[in-house]
Amino acid sequence: MPFGLRNAAQTFQRFIGDAFRVLDYVHAYVNDCLIASPDKETYMKHLDAAFGGLQICRVILTMKKCQIGTTLLGFLGHTINADNIQPKRHKVVAILGYPKSTTIEHLRAFNGLISSYRRFIPMRHTTYAYRLIKMEEHYHMTKTVE
């Protein structure tokens, strides 16, 4: 399917979702699929079922793009292993190095940058910056706000 077409990504996502609907251990996002299993034996069964679903739908994989049997991987901007999920290091560096906001628009851009990592920022919804965006208050950058 050519991905330049309008709605191609959504159509493909729905297609892949349908292929794996009954496989609750397969997490698919557009053309990335993650299979989570508690042990190697279960993983092999899950992998066999996932490949079977792809074969029924006539999906062809490019093996050099596949990471099979790995215990640490990058997925949607996160590093995932059996124990936890963490933001990728370069994303954290970008957030920490983001210039200080001087306008509400700049603050909104920063909030958009960190929004996918909100689970890693405790009490984010109580911060002054978040309240400013929600209430659209006029603000002055002070040491307290920073």
mmCIF file of N, CA and C in Angstrom:
data_model
loop_
_atom_site.group_PDB
_atom_site.id
_atom_site.type_symbol
_atom_site.label_atom_id
_atom_site.label_comp_id
_atom_site.label_asym_id
_atom_site.label_seq_id
_atom_site.Cartn_x
_atom_site.Cartn_y
_atom_site.Cartn_z
ATOM 1 N N MET A 1 0.854 -1.179 0.000
ATOM 2 C CA MET A 1 0.000 0.000 0.000
ATOM 3 C C MET A 1 0.896 1.237 0.000
ATOM 4 N N PRO A 2 0.730 2.147 -0.941
ATOM 5 C CA PRO A 2 1.516 3.378 -0.952
ATOM 6 C C PRO A 2 1.108 4.277 0.215
ATOM 7 N N PHE A 3 2.088 4.659 1.054
ATOM 8 C CA PHE A 3 1.767 5.451 2.237
ATOM 9 C C PHE A 3 1.597 6.932 1.946
ATOM 10 N N GLY A 4 1.804 7.364 0.719
ATOM 11 C CA GLY A 4 1.574 8.754 0.379
ATOM 12 C C GLY A 4 0.099 9.074 0.190
ATOM 13 N N LEU A 5 -0.723 8.049 0.070
ATOM 14 C CA LEU A 5 -2.146 8.258 -0.150
ATOM 15 C C LEU A 5 -2.830 8.730 1.128
ATOM 16 N N ARG A 6 -3.860 9.511 0.948
ATOM 17 C CA ARG A 6 -4.630 9.990 2.093
ATOM 18 C C ARG A 6 -5.275 8.794 2.804
ATOM 19 N N ASN A 7 -5.202 8.776 4.118
ATOM 20 C CA ASN A 7 -5.767 7.734 4.983
ATOM 21 C C ASN A 7 -5.094 6.371 4.845
ATOM 22 N N ALA A 8 -3.970 6.284 4.131
ATOM 23 C CA ALA A 8 -3.294 4.992 3.968
ATOM 24 C C ALA A 8 -2.806 4.459 5.309
ATOM 25 N N ALA A 9 -2.217 5.316 6.125
ATOM 26 C CA ALA A 9 -1.700 4.866 7.424
ATOM 27 C C ALA A 9 -2.824 4.360 8.318
ATOM 28 N N GLN A 10 -3.952 5.066 8.340
ATOM 29 C CA GLN A 10 -5.091 4.640 9.163
ATOM 30 C C GLN A 10 -5.659 3.313 8.664
ATOM 31 N N THR A 11 -5.736 3.167 7.355
ATOM 32 C CA THR A 11 -6.258 1.930 6.775
ATOM 33 C C THR A 11 -5.342 0.760 7.109
ATOM 34 N N PHE A 12 -4.040 0.991 6.998
ATOM 35 C CA PHE A 12 -3.087 -0.070 7.313
ATOM 36 C C PHE A 12 -3.134 -0.414 8.802
ATOM 37 N N GLN A 13 -3.256 0.591 9.670
ATOM 38 C CA GLN A 13 -3.356 0.352 11.115
ATOM 39 C C GLN A 13 -4.570 -0.518 11.426
ATOM 40 N N ARG A 14 -5.689 -0.218 10.812
ATOM 41 C CA ARG A 14 -6.903 -1.012 11.016
ATOM 42 C C ARG A 14 -6.694 -2.446 10.514
ATOM 43 N N PHE A 15 -6.045 -2.587 9.368
ATOM 44 C CA PHE A 15 -5.754 -3.900 8.789
ATOM 45 C C PHE A 15 -4.885 -4.737 9.737
ATOM 46 N N ILE A 16 -3.820 -4.133 10.257
ATOM 47 C CA ILE A 16 -2.930 -4.840 11.187
ATOM 48 C C ILE A 16 -3.664 -5.131 12.494
ATOM 49 N N GLY A 17 -4.464 -4.187 12.971
ATOM 50 C CA GLY A 17 -5.261 -4.409 14.180
ATOM 51 C C GLY A 17 -6.196 -5.594 14.028
ATOM 52 N N ASP A 18 -6.808 -5.710 12.868
ATOM 53 C CA ASP A 18 -7.700 -6.847 12.601
ATOM 54 C C ASP A 18 -6.918 -8.160 12.548
ATOM 55 N N ALA A 19 -5.717 -8.122 11.994
ATOM 56 C CA ALA A 19 -4.899 -9.336 11.888
ATOM 57 C C ALA A 19 -4.517 -9.874 13.266
ATOM 58 N N PHE A 20 -4.324 -8.962 14.234
ATOM 59 C CA PHE A 20 -3.881 -9.368 15.568
ATOM 60 C C PHE A 20 -4.957 -9.215 16.636
ATOM 61 N N ARG A 21 -6.199 -9.025 16.245
ATOM 62 C CA ARG A 21 -7.277 -8.733 17.195
ATOM 63 C C ARG A 21 -7.351 -9.730 18.352
ATOM 64 N N VAL A 22 -7.220 -11.013 18.078
ATOM 65 C CA VAL A 22 -7.353 -12.035 19.128
ATOM 66 C C VAL A 22 -6.030 -12.305 19.849
ATOM 67 N N LEU A 23 -4.955 -11.701 19.403
ATOM 68 C CA LEU A 23 -3.641 -11.913 20.021
ATOM 69 C C LEU A 23 -3.332 -10.732 20.939
ATOM 70 N N ASP A 24 -3.755 -10.815 22.195
ATOM 71 C CA ASP A 24 -3.618 -9.674 23.103
ATOM 72 C C ASP A 24 -2.175 -9.401 23.521
ATOM 73 N N TYR A 25 -1.251 -10.248 23.171
ATOM 74 C CA TYR A 25 0.163 -10.049 23.486
ATOM 75 C C TYR A 25 0.905 -9.346 22.347
ATOM 76 N N VAL A 26 0.219 -9.074 21.248
ATOM 77 C CA VAL A 26 0.818 -8.334 20.133
ATOM 78 C C VAL A 26 0.329 -6.897 20.196
ATOM 79 N N HIS A 27 1.277 -5.968 20.248
ATOM 80 C CA HIS A 27 0.960 -4.540 20.286
ATOM 81 C C HIS A 27 1.445 -3.934 18.969
ATOM 82 N N ALA A 28 0.513 -3.494 18.149
ATOM 83 C CA ALA A 28 0.850 -2.990 16.818
ATOM 84 C C ALA A 28 0.586 -1.496 16.734
ATOM 85 N N TYR A 29 1.513 -0.793 16.107
ATOM 86 C CA TYR A 29 1.344 0.620 15.813
ATOM 87 C C TYR A 29 1.874 0.853 14.404
ATOM 88 N N VAL A 30 0.983 1.109 13.489
ATOM 89 C CA VAL A 30 1.252 1.254 12.060
ATOM 90 C C VAL A 30 2.069 0.046 11.594
ATOM 91 N N ASN A 31 3.351 0.228 11.265
ATOM 92 C CA ASN A 31 4.109 -0.920 10.762
ATOM 93 C C ASN A 31 5.102 -1.470 11.785
ATOM 94 N N ASP A 32 4.897 -1.173 13.057
ATOM 95 C CA ASP A 32 5.708 -1.733 14.133
ATOM 96 C C ASP A 32 4.844 -2.648 14.978
ATOM 97 N N CYS A 33 5.353 -3.828 15.274
ATOM 98 C CA CYS A 33 4.635 -4.786 16.124
ATOM 99 C C CYS A 33 5.560 -5.242 17.236
ATOM 100 N N LEU A 34 5.036 -5.271 18.433
ATOM 101 C CA LEU A 34 5.779 -5.714 19.604
ATOM 102 C C LEU A 34 5.055 -6.913 20.190
ATOM 103 N N ILE A 35 5.792 -7.985 20.427
ATOM 104 C CA ILE A 35 5.215 -9.186 21.036
ATOM 105 C C ILE A 35 5.816 -9.320 22.426
ATOM 106 N N ALA A 36 4.968 -9.248 23.451
ATOM 107 C CA ALA A 36 5.423 -9.320 24.838
ATOM 108 C C ALA A 36 5.082 -10.685 25.415
ATOM 109 N N SER A 37 6.107 -11.376 25.892
ATOM 110 C CA SER A 37 5.913 -12.721 26.441
ATOM 111 C C SER A 37 6.720 -12.869 27.731
ATOM 112 N N PRO A 38 6.224 -13.664 28.680
ATOM 113 C CA PRO A 38 6.910 -13.800 29.966
ATOM 114 C C PRO A 38 8.161 -14.680 29.931
ATOM 115 N N ASP A 39 8.250 -15.594 28.965
ATOM 116 C CA ASP A 39 9.408 -16.490 28.894
ATOM 117 C C ASP A 39 9.626 -16.923 27.442
ATOM 118 N N LYS A 40 10.759 -17.597 27.218
ATOM 119 C CA LYS A 40 11.142 -17.966 25.851
ATOM 120 C C LYS A 40 10.157 -18.952 25.216
ATOM 121 N N GLU A 41 9.689 -19.927 25.984
ATOM 122 C CA GLU A 41 8.764 -20.928 25.439
ATOM 123 C C GLU A 41 7.450 -20.278 24.994
ATOM 124 N N THR A 42 6.916 -19.420 25.836
ATOM 125 C CA THR A 42 5.680 -18.709 25.491
ATOM 126 C C THR A 42 5.916 -17.781 24.308
ATOM 127 N N TYR A 43 7.093 -17.146 24.289
ATOM 128 C CA TYR A 43 7.434 -16.247 23.190
ATOM 129 C C TYR A 43 7.400 -16.984 21.854
ATOM 130 N N MET A 44 7.944 -18.173 21.818
ATOM 131 C CA MET A 44 7.960 -18.941 20.576
ATOM 132 C C MET A 44 6.533 -19.261 20.113
ATOM 133 N N LYS A 45 5.653 -19.566 21.045
ATOM 134 C CA LYS A 45 4.245 -19.820 20.697
ATOM 135 C C LYS A 45 3.577 -18.541 20.193
ATOM 136 N N HIS A 46 3.838 -17.434 20.881
ATOM 137 C CA HIS A 46 3.277 -16.146 20.468
ATOM 138 C C HIS A 46 3.783 -15.757 19.080
ATOM 139 N N LEU A 47 5.072 -15.954 18.859
ATOM 140 C CA LEU A 47 5.675 -15.620 17.571
ATOM 141 C C LEU A 47 5.060 -16.457 16.453
ATOM 142 N N ASP A 48 4.864 -17.732 16.706
ATOM 143 C CA ASP A 48 4.251 -18.627 15.724
ATOM 144 C C ASP A 48 2.830 -18.167 15.382
ATOM 145 N N ALA A 49 2.064 -17.800 16.407
ATOM 146 C CA ALA A 49 0.690 -17.329 16.174
ATOM 147 C C ALA A 49 0.686 -16.007 15.404
ATOM 148 N N ALA A 50 1.606 -15.100 15.748
ATOM 149 C CA ALA A 50 1.682 -13.809 15.052
ATOM 150 C C ALA A 50 2.067 -14.008 13.589
ATOM 151 N N PHE A 51 3.056 -14.851 13.336
ATOM 152 C CA PHE A 51 3.445 -15.140 11.954
ATOM 153 C C PHE A 51 2.296 -15.783 11.191
ATOM 154 N N GLY A 52 1.537 -16.638 11.867
ATOM 155 C CA GLY A 52 0.369 -17.256 11.232
ATOM 156 C C GLY A 52 -0.662 -16.218 10.829
ATOM 157 N N GLY A 53 -0.907 -15.247 11.713
ATOM 158 C CA GLY A 53 -1.846 -14.166 11.399
ATOM 159 C C GLY A 53 -1.373 -13.326 10.231
ATOM 160 N N LEU A 54 -0.074 -13.047 10.192
ATOM 161 C CA LEU A 54 0.482 -12.276 9.080
ATOM 162 C C LEU A 54 0.398 -13.059 7.771
ATOM 163 N N GLN A 55 0.639 -14.354 7.857
ATOM 164 C CA GLN A 55 0.580 -15.196 6.656
ATOM 165 C C GLN A 55 -0.840 -15.252 6.098
ATOM 166 N N ILE A 56 -1.827 -15.390 6.967
ATOM 167 C CA ILE A 56 -3.227 -15.411 6.523
ATOM 168 C C ILE A 56 -3.578 -14.111 5.805
ATOM 169 N N CYS A 57 -3.060 -12.999 6.328
ATOM 170 C CA CYS A 57 -3.337 -11.682 5.723
ATOM 171 C C CYS A 57 -2.391 -11.360 4.571
ATOM 172 N N ARG A 58 -1.493 -12.281 4.256
ATOM 173 C CA ARG A 58 -0.540 -12.127 3.156
ATOM 174 C C ARG A 58 0.400 -10.938 3.340
ATOM 175 N N VAL A 59 0.830 -10.740 4.575
ATOM 176 C CA VAL A 59 1.799 -9.691 4.879
ATOM 177 C C VAL A 59 3.195 -10.292 4.763
ATOM 178 N N ILE A 60 4.082 -9.587 4.089
ATOM 179 C CA ILE A 60 5.460 -10.038 3.919
ATOM 180 C C ILE A 60 6.355 -9.152 4.772
ATOM 181 N N LEU A 61 7.188 -9.778 5.599
ATOM 182 C CA LEU A 61 8.101 -9.040 6.461
ATOM 183 C C LEU A 61 9.448 -8.863 5.778
ATOM 184 N N THR A 62 10.116 -7.764 6.077
ATOM 185 C CA THR A 62 11.496 -7.553 5.673
ATOM 186 C C THR A 62 12.340 -7.931 6.880
ATOM 187 N N MET A 63 12.968 -9.093 6.826
ATOM 188 C CA MET A 63 13.636 -9.646 8.002
ATOM 189 C C MET A 63 14.750 -8.753 8.541
ATOM 190 N N LYS A 64 15.445 -8.008 7.672
ATOM 191 C CA LYS A 64 16.525 -7.167 8.186
ATOM 192 C C LYS A 64 15.980 -6.003 9.020
ATOM 193 N N LYS A 65 14.677 -5.728 8.923
ATOM 194 C CA LYS A 65 14.058 -4.695 9.749
ATOM 195 C C LYS A 65 13.455 -5.264 11.032
ATOM 196 N N CYS A 66 13.474 -6.584 11.172
ATOM 197 C CA CYS A 66 12.865 -7.241 12.342
ATOM 198 C C CYS A 66 13.895 -7.436 13.448
ATOM 199 N N GLN A 67 13.456 -7.279 14.674
ATOM 200 C CA GLN A 67 14.261 -7.614 15.849
ATOM 201 C C GLN A 67 13.515 -8.733 16.563
ATOM 202 N N ILE A 68 14.001 -9.938 16.427
ATOM 203 C CA ILE A 68 13.302 -11.092 16.988
ATOM 204 C C ILE A 68 14.103 -11.648 18.158
ATOM 205 N N GLY A 69 13.426 -11.852 19.276
ATOM 206 C CA GLY A 69 14.046 -12.450 20.447
ATOM 207 C C GLY A 69 14.877 -11.505 21.285
ATOM 208 N N THR A 70 14.758 -10.227 21.064
ATOM 209 C CA THR A 70 15.535 -9.260 21.832
ATOM 210 C C THR A 70 14.853 -8.965 23.168
ATOM 211 N N THR A 71 15.641 -8.618 24.164
ATOM 212 C CA THR A 71 15.077 -8.302 25.481
ATOM 213 C C THR A 71 15.114 -6.809 25.767
ATOM 214 N N LEU A 72 15.700 -6.036 24.857
ATOM 215 C CA LEU A 72 15.767 -4.582 24.995
ATOM 216 C C LEU A 72 15.548 -3.980 23.620
ATOM 217 N N LEU A 73 14.592 -3.068 23.508
ATOM 218 C CA LEU A 73 14.340 -2.470 22.204
ATOM 219 C C LEU A 73 13.765 -1.069 22.332
ATOM 220 N N GLY A 74 13.881 -0.339 21.253
ATOM 221 C CA GLY A 74 13.267 0.976 21.158
ATOM 222 C C GLY A 74 11.923 0.849 20.470
ATOM 223 N N PHE A 75 10.901 1.478 21.041
ATOM 224 C CA PHE A 75 9.551 1.389 20.476
ATOM 225 C C PHE A 75 8.827 2.687 20.772
ATOM 226 N N LEU A 76 8.460 3.418 19.726
ATOM 227 C CA LEU A 76 7.698 4.664 19.849
ATOM 228 C C LEU A 76 8.344 5.655 20.811
ATOM 229 N N GLY A 77 9.654 5.845 20.686
ATOM 230 C CA GLY A 77 10.349 6.837 21.497
ATOM 231 C C GLY A 77 10.681 6.396 22.907
ATOM 232 N N HIS A 78 10.515 5.120 23.199
ATOM 233 C CA HIS A 78 10.814 4.593 24.525
ATOM 234 C C HIS A 78 11.785 3.419 24.403
ATOM 235 N N THR A 79 12.515 3.169 25.476
ATOM 236 C CA THR A 79 13.343 1.980 25.573
ATOM 237 C C THR A 79 12.607 1.007 26.477
ATOM 238 N N ILE A 80 12.378 -0.198 25.976
ATOM 239 C CA ILE A 80 11.553 -1.174 26.689
ATOM 240 C C ILE A 80 12.370 -2.431 26.963
ATOM 241 N N ASN A 81 12.267 -2.918 28.211
ATOM 242 C CA ASN A 81 12.804 -4.237 28.547
ATOM 243 C C ASN A 81 11.793 -4.943 29.436
ATOM 244 N N ALA A 82 12.160 -6.095 29.958
ATOM 245 C CA ALA A 82 11.209 -6.887 30.744
ATOM 246 C C ALA A 82 10.795 -6.188 32.035
ATOM 247 N N ASP A 83 11.643 -5.313 32.553
ATOM 248 C CA ASP A 83 11.379 -4.696 33.853
ATOM 249 C C ASP A 83 10.696 -3.337 33.790
ATOM 250 N N ASN A 84 10.987 -2.560 32.749
ATOM 251 C CA ASN A 84 10.408 -1.216 32.728
ATOM 252 C C ASN A 84 10.400 -0.598 31.331
ATOM 253 N N ILE A 85 9.806 0.575 31.284
ATOM 254 C CA ILE A 85 9.763 1.404 30.082
ATOM 255 C C ILE A 85 10.366 2.746 30.468
ATOM 256 N N GLN A 86 11.308 3.229 29.662
ATOM 257 C CA GLN A 86 11.949 4.510 29.936
ATOM 258 C C GLN A 86 11.962 5.354 28.671
ATOM 259 N N PRO A 87 11.971 6.682 28.847
ATOM 260 C CA PRO A 87 12.124 7.535 27.664
ATOM 261 C C PRO A 87 13.529 7.352 27.085
ATOM 262 N N LYS A 88 13.642 7.483 25.773
ATOM 263 C CA LYS A 88 14.962 7.371 25.148
ATOM 264 C C LYS A 88 15.842 8.519 25.629
ATOM 265 N N ARG A 89 17.113 8.221 25.815
ATOM 266 C CA ARG A 89 18.068 9.178 26.389
ATOM 267 C C ARG A 89 18.125 10.479 25.586
ATOM 268 N N HIS A 90 18.184 10.392 24.265
ATOM 269 C CA HIS A 90 18.305 11.607 23.457
ATOM 270 C C HIS A 90 17.059 12.487 23.573
ATOM 271 N N LYS A 91 15.908 11.888 23.867
ATOM 272 C CA LYS A 91 14.688 12.675 24.072
ATOM 273 C C LYS A 91 14.769 13.445 25.388
ATOM 274 N N VAL A 92 15.297 12.797 26.422
ATOM 275 C CA VAL A 92 15.459 13.458 27.720
ATOM 276 C C VAL A 92 16.437 14.622 27.588
ATOM 277 N N VAL A 93 17.531 14.406 26.861
ATOM 278 C CA VAL A 93 18.515 15.467 26.640
ATOM 279 C C VAL A 93 17.869 16.641 25.908
ATOM 280 N N ALA A 94 17.035 16.362 24.910
ATOM 281 C CA ALA A 94 16.343 17.426 24.168
ATOM 282 C C ALA A 94 15.402 18.209 25.077
ATOM 283 N N ILE A 95 14.708 17.521 25.961
ATOM 284 C CA ILE A 95 13.783 18.194 26.880
ATOM 285 C C ILE A 95 14.554 19.057 27.868
ATOM 286 N N LEU A 96 15.632 18.510 28.437
ATOM 287 C CA LEU A 96 16.420 19.267 29.412
ATOM 288 C C LEU A 96 17.118 20.467 28.776
ATOM 289 N N GLY A 97 17.455 20.360 27.489
ATOM 290 C CA GLY A 97 18.131 21.450 26.799
ATOM 291 C C GLY A 97 17.203 22.432 26.100
ATOM 292 N N TYR A 98 15.896 22.252 26.276
ATOM 293 C CA TYR A 98 14.923 23.118 25.601
ATOM 294 C C TYR A 98 15.062 24.547 26.125
ATOM 295 N N PRO A 99 15.083 25.549 25.245
ATOM 296 C CA PRO A 99 15.234 26.934 25.703
ATOM 297 C C PRO A 99 14.059 27.384 26.568
ATOM 298 N N LYS A 100 14.330 28.345 27.437
ATOM 299 C CA LYS A 100 13.287 28.856 28.331
ATOM 300 C C LYS A 100 12.168 29.505 27.527
ATOM 301 N N SER A 101 10.962 29.251 27.946
ATOM 302 C CA SER A 101 9.786 29.798 27.263
ATOM 303 C C SER A 101 9.612 31.267 27.609
ATOM 304 N N THR A 102 9.323 32.058 26.578
ATOM 305 C CA THR A 102 9.075 33.484 26.799
ATOM 306 C C THR A 102 7.670 33.886 26.378
ATOM 307 N N THR A 103 6.989 33.016 25.663
ATOM 308 C CA THR A 103 5.616 33.297 25.236
ATOM 309 C C THR A 103 4.744 32.078 25.526
ATOM 310 N N ILE A 104 3.450 32.285 25.520
ATOM 311 C CA ILE A 104 2.517 31.183 25.755
ATOM 312 C C ILE A 104 2.609 30.159 24.623
ATOM 313 N N GLU A 105 2.877 30.623 23.391
ATOM 314 C CA GLU A 105 3.025 29.716 22.255
ATOM 315 C C GLU A 105 4.245 28.815 22.438
ATOM 316 N N HIS A 106 5.337 29.409 22.909
ATOM 317 C CA HIS A 106 6.557 28.650 23.156
ATOM 318 C C HIS A 106 6.325 27.637 24.273
ATOM 319 N N LEU A 107 5.575 28.039 25.281
ATOM 320 C CA LEU A 107 5.237 27.147 26.390
ATOM 321 C C LEU A 107 4.371 25.985 25.904
ATOM 322 N N ARG A 108 3.450 26.275 24.997
ATOM 323 C CA ARG A 108 2.618 25.210 24.419
ATOM 324 C C ARG A 108 3.471 24.228 23.613
ATOM 325 N N ALA A 109 4.438 24.743 22.875
ATOM 326 C CA ALA A 109 5.325 23.875 22.099
ATOM 327 C C ALA A 109 6.115 22.955 23.031
ATOM 328 N N PHE A 110 6.597 23.513 24.144
ATOM 329 C CA PHE A 110 7.322 22.695 25.118
ATOM 330 C C PHE A 110 6.403 21.645 25.730
ATOM 331 N N ASN A 111 5.192 22.047 26.056
ATOM 332 C CA ASN A 111 4.227 21.104 26.628
ATOM 333 C C ASN A 111 3.938 19.969 25.639
ATOM 334 N N GLY A 112 3.872 20.288 24.350
ATOM 335 C CA GLY A 112 3.682 19.255 23.333
ATOM 336 C C GLY A 112 4.865 18.304 23.264
ATOM 337 N N LEU A 113 6.068 18.854 23.426
ATOM 338 C CA LEU A 113 7.278 18.034 23.402
ATOM 339 C C LEU A 113 7.287 17.019 24.540
ATOM 340 N N ILE A 114 6.850 17.446 25.723
ATOM 341 C CA ILE A 114 6.904 16.546 26.879
ATOM 342 C C ILE A 114 5.642 15.708 27.061
ATOM 343 N N SER A 115 4.615 15.963 26.271
ATOM 344 C CA SER A 115 3.331 15.293 26.511
ATOM 345 C C SER A 115 3.413 13.772 26.393
ATOM 346 N N SER A 116 4.233 13.257 25.485
ATOM 347 C CA SER A 116 4.314 11.800 25.361
ATOM 348 C C SER A 116 5.096 11.167 26.507
ATOM 349 N N TYR A 117 5.735 11.991 27.316
ATOM 350 C CA TYR A 117 6.484 11.492 28.472
ATOM 351 C C TYR A 117 5.832 11.880 29.793
ATOM 352 N N ARG A 118 4.563 12.252 29.755
ATOM 353 C CA ARG A 118 3.891 12.723 30.968
ATOM 354 C C ARG A 118 3.859 11.687 32.082
ATOM 355 N N ARG A 119 3.866 10.406 31.733
ATOM 356 C CA ARG A 119 3.856 9.372 32.776
ATOM 357 C C ARG A 119 5.137 9.369 33.597
ATOM 358 N N PHE A 120 6.211 9.978 33.078
ATOM 359 C CA PHE A 120 7.483 10.028 33.783
ATOM 360 C C PHE A 120 7.667 11.327 34.565
ATOM 361 N N ILE A 121 6.698 12.231 34.471
ATOM 362 C CA ILE A 121 6.785 13.522 35.161
ATOM 363 C C ILE A 121 5.726 13.549 36.249
ATOM 364 N N PRO A 122 6.115 13.285 37.501
ATOM 365 C CA PRO A 122 5.122 13.253 38.572
ATOM 366 C C PRO A 122 4.441 14.609 38.750
ATOM 367 N N MET A 123 3.153 14.573 38.954
ATOM 368 C CA MET A 123 2.367 15.774 39.257
ATOM 369 C C MET A 123 2.470 16.838 38.156
ATOM 370 N N ARG A 124 2.668 16.429 36.902
ATOM 371 C CA ARG A 124 2.813 17.392 35.803
ATOM 372 C C ARG A 124 1.608 18.318 35.701
ATOM 373 N N HIS A 125 0.424 17.778 35.947
ATOM 374 C CA HIS A 125 -0.796 18.574 35.811
ATOM 375 C C HIS A 125 -0.909 19.671 36.865
ATOM 376 N N THR A 126 -0.074 19.644 37.890
ATOM 377 C CA THR A 126 -0.132 20.688 38.919
ATOM 378 C C THR A 126 0.905 21.776 38.700
ATOM 379 N N THR A 127 1.742 21.645 37.677
ATOM 380 C CA THR A 127 2.786 22.640 37.470
ATOM 381 C C THR A 127 2.195 23.957 36.987
ATOM 382 N N TYR A 128 2.932 25.011 37.260
ATOM 383 C CA TYR A 128 2.502 26.350 36.885
ATOM 384 C C TYR A 128 2.350 26.461 35.367
ATOM 385 N N ALA A 129 3.279 25.885 34.625
ATOM 386 C CA ALA A 129 3.234 25.958 33.158
ATOM 387 C C ALA A 129 1.975 25.294 32.619
ATOM 388 N N TYR A 130 1.614 24.168 33.174
ATOM 389 C CA TYR A 130 0.414 23.457 32.726
ATOM 390 C C TYR A 130 -0.830 24.289 33.013
ATOM 391 N N ARG A 131 -0.896 24.894 34.195
ATOM 392 C CA ARG A 131 -2.057 25.718 34.551
ATOM 393 C C ARG A 131 -2.152 26.941 33.641
ATOM 394 N N LEU A 132 -1.011 27.522 33.290
ATOM 395 C CA LEU A 132 -1.018 28.685 32.391
ATOM 396 C C LEU A 132 -1.626 28.327 31.042
ATOM 397 N N ILE A 133 -1.251 27.196 30.509
ATOM 398 C CA ILE A 133 -1.762 26.781 29.204
ATOM 399 C C ILE A 133 -3.252 26.504 29.283
ATOM 400 N N LYS A 134 -3.683 25.826 30.328
ATOM 401 C CA LYS A 134 -5.100 25.493 30.474
ATOM 402 C C LYS A 134 -5.956 26.742 30.651
ATOM 403 N N MET A 135 -5.470 27.699 31.424
ATOM 404 C CA MET A 135 -6.265 28.892 31.729
ATOM 405 C C MET A 135 -5.968 30.036 30.768
ATOM 406 N N GLU A 136 -4.929 29.854 29.952
ATOM 407 C CA GLU A 136 -4.492 30.889 29.016
ATOM 408 C C GLU A 136 -4.247 32.218 29.726
ATOM 409 N N GLU A 137 -3.605 32.117 30.881
ATOM 410 C CA GLU A 137 -3.256 33.315 31.639
ATOM 411 C C GLU A 137 -2.075 34.015 30.982
ATOM 412 N N HIS A 138 -1.983 35.307 31.238
ATOM 413 C CA HIS A 138 -0.796 36.039 30.857
ATOM 414 C C HIS A 138 0.245 35.743 31.933
ATOM 415 N N TYR A 139 1.459 35.553 31.542
ATOM 416 C CA TYR A 139 2.457 35.245 32.558
ATOM 417 C C TYR A 139 3.748 35.986 32.285
ATOM 418 N N HIS A 140 4.534 36.115 33.339
ATOM 419 C CA HIS A 140 5.872 36.691 33.256
ATOM 420 C C HIS A 140 6.841 35.624 33.720
ATOM 421 N N MET A 141 7.915 35.435 32.982
ATOM 422 C CA MET A 141 8.889 34.427 33.350
ATOM 423 C C MET A 141 9.658 34.905 34.570
ATOM 424 N N THR A 142 9.572 34.158 35.634
ATOM 425 C CA THR A 142 10.299 34.450 36.868
ATOM 426 C C THR A 142 11.057 33.198 37.270
ATOM 427 N N LYS A 143 11.905 33.314 38.268
ATOM 428 C CA LYS A 143 12.638 32.146 38.765
ATOM 429 C C LYS A 143 11.679 31.079 39.267
ATOM 430 N N THR A 144 10.557 31.466 39.873
ATOM 431 C CA THR A 144 9.578 30.514 40.384
ATOM 432 C C THR A 144 8.951 29.725 39.248
ATOM 433 N N VAL A 145 8.617 30.403 38.166
ATOM 434 C CA VAL A 145 7.987 29.751 37.017
ATOM 435 C C VAL A 145 8.956 28.783 36.356
ATOM 436 N N GLU A 146 10.226 29.194 36.232
ATOM 437 C CA GLU A 146 11.222 28.326 35.601
ATOM 438 C C GLU A 146 11.305 27.027 36.347
#
